[in-house]
Structure formats: C-alpha cells, structure tokens
Amino acid sequence: MKFFIDTANLDQIREAQSLGVLDGVTTNPSLMAKEGIRGEANIAQHYIDICNIVDGDVSAEVISTDLKGMIKEGEKLAKLHKNIVVKIPMIKEGIQALKYFSINNIKTNCTLIFSPGQALLAAKAGANYVSPFIGRLDDISNDGLSLIQEIREIYNNYKFETEILAASIRHTMHIIDCAKIGADVMTGPLNSILGLLKHPLTDSGLKKFLEDHKKNN
Ligand code: G3P
C-alpha cells in the first residue's frame, strides 16, 4: 500500500517524509488556499517545492472545467516536474481530458469520486489513479469503505491498472480498513499516519524495558 500525505503544508510534508515511508503527496485547491498559496506563479513554485521534498507522485489539481482549459492547465502542470500527476475532476469534460492525457503519457488522478460507476468510467478513460472520498461519504451517512470495496471488485474483475487512491481519510482506522480491502494507495493527514504508531502497550512495555535496564546497570 502506498502512503501519500494529503496536505500542501511543507512542514507536515517534511515530517512525513522524514519517517521514510512516504510515497507521494496529494493537494487540492482548498488545501493550497489553506496554506495561503495564491496566484499562478506561487502555486507553480509550491508544487516544485513539494516535489523537491518527496520523491514520489504529487497530485496537482486543475481549476478549469472545460476540456481545452483542463488540457492547457494540465500540460503546464506536468511540465513543472516529472513527478506531477494532473488531478482532474469527475465531470464529462474530465473524462475526455483523462483520455487525452492517457494518450499523451501524462499521469492523472481523477478526483471527487463518489460512486462505483464514476470509478469505472475513469478507469476506462485511462486514469492512473481514482480518488474516492470516503470521509465525505461517511459525513452524509453513506459508507465510504463500501465504495472502496465495490471499486476493488470491479477493477479486479477486469484487471484495470488504475490505482485506487483512498482519499478524504479522516483517521487511522480508515487507513487500516482501506489496507484490509486492498486500496492501492491511501492519502491522509499527517495525524492519521502518525496514529498508526500508537499503542499503550508499546509505551508501557518500552518504559518497563528501560527501567529494568537501568536497575541492572
Ligand atoms: O484531497 C482530497 C480529499 O482527501 C479531501 O479530503 O477531508 O476535505 O474531505 P476532505
């Protein structure tokens, strides 16, 4: 399972990278705005900064919603760094853009996936990743994890190479459940990743080992 961090915060990206288990980064316009990154040049530079921290796929989302605009923006983003993956929204023009980028060997991540049908269509169009938003489904009392399961089944049936990138991860249990189902990638906030470390028996066990060592030395 690949681990991506879902943030545009450089300190958090550096911290996750320092663990040695980070495979990539996902961003979106809301996350960029949260960090106060505005204007085309600053946004482009921020993507380059992220790519310089992590040697793995970095999703950069287009803002256009028309085909021409998405292609123009996506090609520009892809030229910023070899690890940029163009993030395309799940709309009709987005499907056309995914097909275009797939023919032109530009990696894509189809975002805002909320149904198995959307994931099937994105895979048919040649998306490298699909991003089902599990937390947002949970928020409206739908089962986000069931969506991951359904997409896994469909992709397995036809051996689609599109990778399931479980997104909108809210907590550590989401990561574990996605791993059990077989999501190819998870993208979550730093805390959800750090949560994997924690167990009270690890802490008390280590404390005891160190105390016993002190007694004998
Ligand atoms: O990057 C997209 C996705 O992970 C958004 O998550 O928490 O805003 O639903 P969230």
CSV table of C-alpha atoms in Angstrom, one decimal, residues 1-3 134 145 148-149 152 164-166 169 171-187 196:
chain,number,residue,atom,x,y,z
A,1,MET,CA,0.0,0.0,0.0
A,2,LYS,CA,1.4,3.4,-1.0
A,3,PHE,CA,1.2,6.2,1.6
A,134,ILE,CA,-14.5,8.1,1.9
A,145,LEU,CA,-15.4,2.0,2.8
A,148,ILE,CA,-13.6,1.2,-1.9
A,149,GLN,CA,-14.7,-2.4,-1.7
A,152,ARG,CA,-11.8,-3.0,-5.8
A,164,ILE,CA,-7.5,3.1,-6.0
A,165,LEU,CA,-6.3,6.1,-4.0
A,166,ALA,CA,-8.5,6.2,-0.9
A,169,ILE,CA,-9.2,9.8,5.0
A,171,HIS,CA,-8.5,8.9,10.9
A,172,THR,CA,-6.1,6.0,11.4
A,173,MET,CA,-8.9,3.3,11.3
A,174,HIS,CA,-9.7,4.5,7.8
A,175,ILE,CA,-6.2,3.6,6.7
A,176,ILE,CA,-6.3,0.2,8.3
A,177,ASP,CA,-9.7,-0.6,6.8
A,178,CYS,CA,-8.6,0.5,3.4
A,179,ALA,CA,-5.5,-1.7,3.7
A,180,LYS,CA,-7.7,-4.7,4.6
A,181,ILE,CA,-9.9,-4.1,1.5
A,182,GLY,CA,-6.8,-3.6,-0.8
A,183,ALA,CA,-6.8,0.0,-1.7
A,184,ASP,CA,-3.6,0.6,-3.6
A,185,VAL,CA,-2.9,4.0,-2.0
A,186,MET,CA,-4.2,6.0,0.9
A,187,THR,CA,-3.9,9.7,1.2
A,196,LEU,CA,-0.5,4.0,13.2
